[in-house]
PDB file of C-alpha atoms in Angstrom:
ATOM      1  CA  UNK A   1       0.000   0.000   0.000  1.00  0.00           C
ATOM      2  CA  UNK A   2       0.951   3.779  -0.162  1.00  0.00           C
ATOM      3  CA  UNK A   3       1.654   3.995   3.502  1.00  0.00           C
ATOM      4  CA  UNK A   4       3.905   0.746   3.783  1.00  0.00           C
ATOM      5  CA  UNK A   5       5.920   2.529   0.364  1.00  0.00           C
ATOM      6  CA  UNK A   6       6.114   5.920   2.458  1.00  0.00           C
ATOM      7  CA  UNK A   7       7.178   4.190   5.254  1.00  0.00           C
ATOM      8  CA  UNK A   8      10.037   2.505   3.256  1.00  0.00           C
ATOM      9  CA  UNK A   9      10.926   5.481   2.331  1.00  0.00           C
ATOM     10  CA  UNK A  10      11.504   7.313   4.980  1.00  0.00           C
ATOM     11  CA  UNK A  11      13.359   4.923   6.183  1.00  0.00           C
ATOM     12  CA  UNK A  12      15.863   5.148   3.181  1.00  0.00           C
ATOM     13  CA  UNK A  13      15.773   8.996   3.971  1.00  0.00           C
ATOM     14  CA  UNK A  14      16.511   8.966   7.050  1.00  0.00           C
ATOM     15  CA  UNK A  15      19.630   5.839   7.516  1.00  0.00           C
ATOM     16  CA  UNK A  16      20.276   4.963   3.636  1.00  0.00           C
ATOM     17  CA  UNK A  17      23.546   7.026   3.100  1.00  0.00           C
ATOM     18  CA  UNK A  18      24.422   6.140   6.658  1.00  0.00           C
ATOM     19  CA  UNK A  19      24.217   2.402   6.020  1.00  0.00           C
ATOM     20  CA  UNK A  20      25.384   2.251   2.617  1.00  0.00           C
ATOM     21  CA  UNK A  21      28.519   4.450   3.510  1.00  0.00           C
ATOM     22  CA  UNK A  22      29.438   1.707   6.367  1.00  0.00           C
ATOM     23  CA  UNK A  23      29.033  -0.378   3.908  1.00  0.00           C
ATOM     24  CA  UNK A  24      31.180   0.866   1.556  1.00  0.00           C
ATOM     25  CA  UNK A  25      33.493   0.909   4.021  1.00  0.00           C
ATOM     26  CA  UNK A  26      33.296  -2.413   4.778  1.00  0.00           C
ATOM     27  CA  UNK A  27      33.187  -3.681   1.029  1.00  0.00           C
ATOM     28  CA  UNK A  28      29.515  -5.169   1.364  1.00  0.00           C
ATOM     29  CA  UNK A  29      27.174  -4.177  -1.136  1.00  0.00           C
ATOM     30  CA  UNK A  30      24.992  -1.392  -1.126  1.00  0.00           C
ATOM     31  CA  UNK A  31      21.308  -1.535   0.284  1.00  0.00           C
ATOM     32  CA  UNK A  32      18.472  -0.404  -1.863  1.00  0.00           C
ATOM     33  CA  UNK A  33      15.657  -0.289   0.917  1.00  0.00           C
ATOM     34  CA  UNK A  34      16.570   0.114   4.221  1.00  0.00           C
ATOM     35  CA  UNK A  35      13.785  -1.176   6.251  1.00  0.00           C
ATOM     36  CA  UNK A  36      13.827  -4.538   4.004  1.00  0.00           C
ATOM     37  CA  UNK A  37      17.181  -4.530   5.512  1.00  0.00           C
ATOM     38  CA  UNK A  38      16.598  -4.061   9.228  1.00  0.00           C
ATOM     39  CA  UNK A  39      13.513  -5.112  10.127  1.00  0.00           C
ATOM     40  CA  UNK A  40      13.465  -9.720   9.836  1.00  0.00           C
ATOM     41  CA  UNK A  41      10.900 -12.204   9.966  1.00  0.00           C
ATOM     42  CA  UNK A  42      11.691 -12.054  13.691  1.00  0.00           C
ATOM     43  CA  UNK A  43      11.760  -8.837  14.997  1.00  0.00           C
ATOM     44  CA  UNK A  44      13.382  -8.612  18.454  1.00  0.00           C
ATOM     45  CA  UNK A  45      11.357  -6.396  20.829  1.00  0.00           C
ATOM     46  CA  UNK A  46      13.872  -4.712  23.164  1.00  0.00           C
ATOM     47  CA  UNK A  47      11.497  -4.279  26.116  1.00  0.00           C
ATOM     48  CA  UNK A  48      11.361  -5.516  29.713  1.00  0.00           C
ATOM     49  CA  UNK A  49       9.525  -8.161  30.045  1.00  0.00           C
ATOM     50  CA  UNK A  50       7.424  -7.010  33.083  1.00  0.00           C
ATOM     51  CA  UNK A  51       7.045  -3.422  31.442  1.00  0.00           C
ATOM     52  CA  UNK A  52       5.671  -5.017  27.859  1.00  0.00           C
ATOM     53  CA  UNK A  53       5.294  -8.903  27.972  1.00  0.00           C
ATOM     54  CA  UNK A  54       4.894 -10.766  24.882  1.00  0.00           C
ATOM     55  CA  UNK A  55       3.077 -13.730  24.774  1.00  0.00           C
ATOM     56  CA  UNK A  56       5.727 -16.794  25.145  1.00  0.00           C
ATOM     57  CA  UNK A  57       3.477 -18.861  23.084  1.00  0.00           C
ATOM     58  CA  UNK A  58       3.944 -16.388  20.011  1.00  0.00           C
ATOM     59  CA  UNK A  59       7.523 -17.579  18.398  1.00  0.00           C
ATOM     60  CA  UNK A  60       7.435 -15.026  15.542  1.00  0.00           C
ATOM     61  CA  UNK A  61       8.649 -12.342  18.043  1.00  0.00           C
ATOM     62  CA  UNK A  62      12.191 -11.949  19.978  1.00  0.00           C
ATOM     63  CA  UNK A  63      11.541 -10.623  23.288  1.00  0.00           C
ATOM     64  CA  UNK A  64      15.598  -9.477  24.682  1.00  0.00           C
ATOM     65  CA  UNK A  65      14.559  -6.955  27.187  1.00  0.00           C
ATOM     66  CA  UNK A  66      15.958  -3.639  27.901  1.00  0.00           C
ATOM     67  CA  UNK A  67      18.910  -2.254  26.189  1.00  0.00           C
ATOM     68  CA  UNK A  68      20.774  -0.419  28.518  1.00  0.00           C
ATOM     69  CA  UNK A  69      24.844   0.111  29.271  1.00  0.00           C
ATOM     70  CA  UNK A  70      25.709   1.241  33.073  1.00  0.00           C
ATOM     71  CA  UNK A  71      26.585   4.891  33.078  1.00  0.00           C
ATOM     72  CA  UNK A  72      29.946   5.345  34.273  1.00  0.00           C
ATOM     73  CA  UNK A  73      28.328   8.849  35.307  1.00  0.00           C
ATOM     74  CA  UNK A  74      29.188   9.648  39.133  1.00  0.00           C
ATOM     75  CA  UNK A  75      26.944  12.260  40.622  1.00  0.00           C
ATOM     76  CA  UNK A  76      27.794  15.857  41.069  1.00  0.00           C
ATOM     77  CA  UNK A  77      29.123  16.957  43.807  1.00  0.00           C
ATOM     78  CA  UNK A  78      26.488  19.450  44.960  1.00  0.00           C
ATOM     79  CA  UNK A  79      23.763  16.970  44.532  1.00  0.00           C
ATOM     80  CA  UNK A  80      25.861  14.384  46.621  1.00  0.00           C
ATOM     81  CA  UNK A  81      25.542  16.740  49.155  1.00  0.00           C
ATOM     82  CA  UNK A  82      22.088  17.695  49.023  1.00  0.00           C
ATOM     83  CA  UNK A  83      21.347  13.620  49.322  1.00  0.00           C
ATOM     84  CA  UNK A  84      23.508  13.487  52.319  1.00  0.00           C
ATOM     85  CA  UNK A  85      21.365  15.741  54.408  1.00  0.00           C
ATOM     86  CA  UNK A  86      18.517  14.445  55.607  1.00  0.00           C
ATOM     87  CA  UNK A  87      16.224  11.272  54.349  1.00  0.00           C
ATOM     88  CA  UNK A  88      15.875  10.380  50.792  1.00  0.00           C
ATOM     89  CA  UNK A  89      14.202  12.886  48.653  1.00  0.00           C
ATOM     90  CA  UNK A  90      11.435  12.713  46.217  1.00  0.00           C
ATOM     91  CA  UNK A  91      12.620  13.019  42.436  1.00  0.00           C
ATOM     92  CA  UNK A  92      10.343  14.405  39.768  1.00  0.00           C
ATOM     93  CA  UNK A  93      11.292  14.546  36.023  1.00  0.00           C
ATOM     94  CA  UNK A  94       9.279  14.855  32.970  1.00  0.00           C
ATOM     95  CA  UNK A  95      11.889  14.893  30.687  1.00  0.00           C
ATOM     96  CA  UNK A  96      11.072  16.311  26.852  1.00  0.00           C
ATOM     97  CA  UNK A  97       6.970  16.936  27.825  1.00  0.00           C
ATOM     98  CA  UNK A  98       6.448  20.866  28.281  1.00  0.00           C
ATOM     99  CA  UNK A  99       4.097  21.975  31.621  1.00  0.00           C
ATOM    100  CA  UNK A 100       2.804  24.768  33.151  1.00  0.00           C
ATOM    101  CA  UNK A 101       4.364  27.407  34.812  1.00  0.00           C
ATOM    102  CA  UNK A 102       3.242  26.208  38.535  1.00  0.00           C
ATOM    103  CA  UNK A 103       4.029  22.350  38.275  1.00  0.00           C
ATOM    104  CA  UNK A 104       7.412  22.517  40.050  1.00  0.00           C
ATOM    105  CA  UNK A 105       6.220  24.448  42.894  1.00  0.00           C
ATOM    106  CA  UNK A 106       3.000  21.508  43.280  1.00  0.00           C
ATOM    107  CA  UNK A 107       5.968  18.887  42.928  1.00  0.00           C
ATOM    108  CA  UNK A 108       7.840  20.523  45.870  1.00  0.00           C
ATOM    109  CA  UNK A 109       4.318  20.985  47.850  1.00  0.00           C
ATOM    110  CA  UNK A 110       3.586  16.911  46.982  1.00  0.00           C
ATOM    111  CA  UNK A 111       6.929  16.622  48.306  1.00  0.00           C
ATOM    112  CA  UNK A 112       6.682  18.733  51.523  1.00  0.00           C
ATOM    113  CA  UNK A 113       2.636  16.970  52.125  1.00  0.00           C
ATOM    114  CA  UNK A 114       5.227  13.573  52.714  1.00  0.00           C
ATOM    115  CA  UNK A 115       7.624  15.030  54.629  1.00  0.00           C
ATOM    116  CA  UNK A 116      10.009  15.305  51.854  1.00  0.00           C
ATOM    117  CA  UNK A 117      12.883  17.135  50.299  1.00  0.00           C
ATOM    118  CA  UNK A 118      12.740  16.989  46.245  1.00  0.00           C
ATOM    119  CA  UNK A 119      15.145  16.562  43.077  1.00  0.00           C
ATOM    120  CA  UNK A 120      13.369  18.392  39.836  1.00  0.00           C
ATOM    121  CA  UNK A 121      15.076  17.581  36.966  1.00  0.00           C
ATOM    122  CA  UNK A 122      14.872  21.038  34.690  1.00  0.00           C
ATOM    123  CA  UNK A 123      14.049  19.031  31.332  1.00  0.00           C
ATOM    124  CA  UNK A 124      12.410  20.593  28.338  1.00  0.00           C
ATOM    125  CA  UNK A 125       9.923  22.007  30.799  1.00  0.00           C
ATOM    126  CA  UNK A 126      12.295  24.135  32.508  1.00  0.00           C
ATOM    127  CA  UNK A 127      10.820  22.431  35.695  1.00  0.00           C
ATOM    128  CA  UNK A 128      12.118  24.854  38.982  1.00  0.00           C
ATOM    129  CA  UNK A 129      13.466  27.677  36.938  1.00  0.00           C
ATOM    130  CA  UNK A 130      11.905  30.123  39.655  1.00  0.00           C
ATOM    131  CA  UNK A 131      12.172  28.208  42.889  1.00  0.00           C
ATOM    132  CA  UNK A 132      15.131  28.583  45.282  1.00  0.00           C
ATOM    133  CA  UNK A 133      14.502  26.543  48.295  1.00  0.00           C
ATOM    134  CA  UNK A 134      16.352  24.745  50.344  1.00  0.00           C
ATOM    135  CA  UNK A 135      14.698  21.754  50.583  1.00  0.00           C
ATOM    136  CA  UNK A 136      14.647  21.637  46.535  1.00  0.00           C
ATOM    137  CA  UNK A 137      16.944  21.254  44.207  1.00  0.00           C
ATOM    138  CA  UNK A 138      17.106  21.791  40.824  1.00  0.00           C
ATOM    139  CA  UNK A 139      19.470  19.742  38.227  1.00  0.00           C
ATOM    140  CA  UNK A 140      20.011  19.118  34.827  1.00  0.00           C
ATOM    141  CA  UNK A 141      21.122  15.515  32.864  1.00  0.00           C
ATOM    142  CA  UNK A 142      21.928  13.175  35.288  1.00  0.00           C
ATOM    143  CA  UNK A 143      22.493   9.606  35.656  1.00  0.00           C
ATOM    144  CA  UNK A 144      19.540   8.312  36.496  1.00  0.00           C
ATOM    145  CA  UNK A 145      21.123   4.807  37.676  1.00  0.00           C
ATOM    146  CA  UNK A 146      23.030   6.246  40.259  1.00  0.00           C
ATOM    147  CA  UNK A 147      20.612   8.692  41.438  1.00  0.00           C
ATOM    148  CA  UNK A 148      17.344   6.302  42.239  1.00  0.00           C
ATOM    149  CA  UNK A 149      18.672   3.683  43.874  1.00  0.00           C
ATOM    150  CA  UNK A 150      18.674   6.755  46.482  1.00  0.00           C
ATOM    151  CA  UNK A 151      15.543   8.591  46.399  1.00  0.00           C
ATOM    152  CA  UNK A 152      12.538   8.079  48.464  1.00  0.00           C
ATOM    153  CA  UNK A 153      10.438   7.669  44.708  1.00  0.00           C
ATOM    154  CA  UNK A 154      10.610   8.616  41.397  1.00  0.00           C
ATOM    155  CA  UNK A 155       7.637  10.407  39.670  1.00  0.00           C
ATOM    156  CA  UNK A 156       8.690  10.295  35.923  1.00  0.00           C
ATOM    157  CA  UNK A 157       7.073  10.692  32.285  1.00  0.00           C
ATOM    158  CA  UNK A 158       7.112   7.075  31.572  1.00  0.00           C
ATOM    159  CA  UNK A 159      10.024   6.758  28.453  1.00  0.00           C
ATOM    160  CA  UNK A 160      11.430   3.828  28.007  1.00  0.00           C
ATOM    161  CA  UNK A 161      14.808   4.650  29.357  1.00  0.00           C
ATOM    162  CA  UNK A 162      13.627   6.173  32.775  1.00  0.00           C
ATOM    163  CA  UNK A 163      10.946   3.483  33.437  1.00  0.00           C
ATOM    164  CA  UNK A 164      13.993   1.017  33.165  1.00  0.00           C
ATOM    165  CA  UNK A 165      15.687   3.248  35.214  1.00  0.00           C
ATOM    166  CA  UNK A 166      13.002   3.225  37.861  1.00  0.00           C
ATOM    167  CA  UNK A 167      12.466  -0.805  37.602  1.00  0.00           C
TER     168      UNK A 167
END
């Protein structure tokens, strides 16, 4: 159909020269449609299997789990600190989705309703631009293995890589 052939080729415009120069590179012929290329008979789903589950009677999918490498990443120093100093805070992150103006400061007053410090992480959203508390702080990219295996829980915008994360 139309939509399958428009799919194909946006495939070929996005990763065609990409593959083909590797290729080249590598002295194996060129490839003419990209997603003929990548996508097999078996398709492996890279999803957790408690996230996503595919049915174990269904052999025509490859369920591998989560791709993810350890970050190396240690924490910053000033957010070491602010860990250190009293109980496990609350982290809050919505990564690339946009909010209002007045979502950080009702993520610090969840927070505070538990008895709780909190991480924002700025994002897209510019989460905590305004605030300046002391029982808040504010960061940018961080490594999210590290940093919840020591927070009291994580309230997150559900991609793939932070729900793994989180698991």
């Amino acid at each position: 159909t139309q939509q399958w052939e428009q799919d194909a080729q946006r495939w070929n415009d996005q990763w065609q020269s990409i593959v083909n120069s590797h290729r080249s590179r590598l002295g194996l012929a060129q490839v003419e449609r990209v997603r003929d290329y990548v996508l097999t008979e078996r398709p492996w789903l890279a999803c957790d299997p408690s996230l996503g589950p595919w049915p174990s009677d269904d052999p025509s999918v490859f369920q591998t789990g989560a791709w993810l490498l350890p970050d190396p990443n240690p924490l910053e120093a000033e957010l070491e600190a602010f860990l250190q100093a009293g109980e496990p805070p609350v982290y809050f992150g919505f990564g690339s989705i946009r909010a209002p103006g007045d979502l950080s400061r009702a993520m610090l007053e969840a927070a505070r309703a538990l008895g709780r410090r909190a991480i924002l992480l700025r994002g897209w959203a510019d989460l905590g631009a305004a605030l300046d508390e002391p029982d808040c702080m504010v960061i940018g990219e961080v490594n999210h293995q590290a940093l919840f295996a020591r927070v009291a829980a994580v309230v997150h915008h559900g991609g793939a890589g932070t729900t793994h994360a989180a698991t």
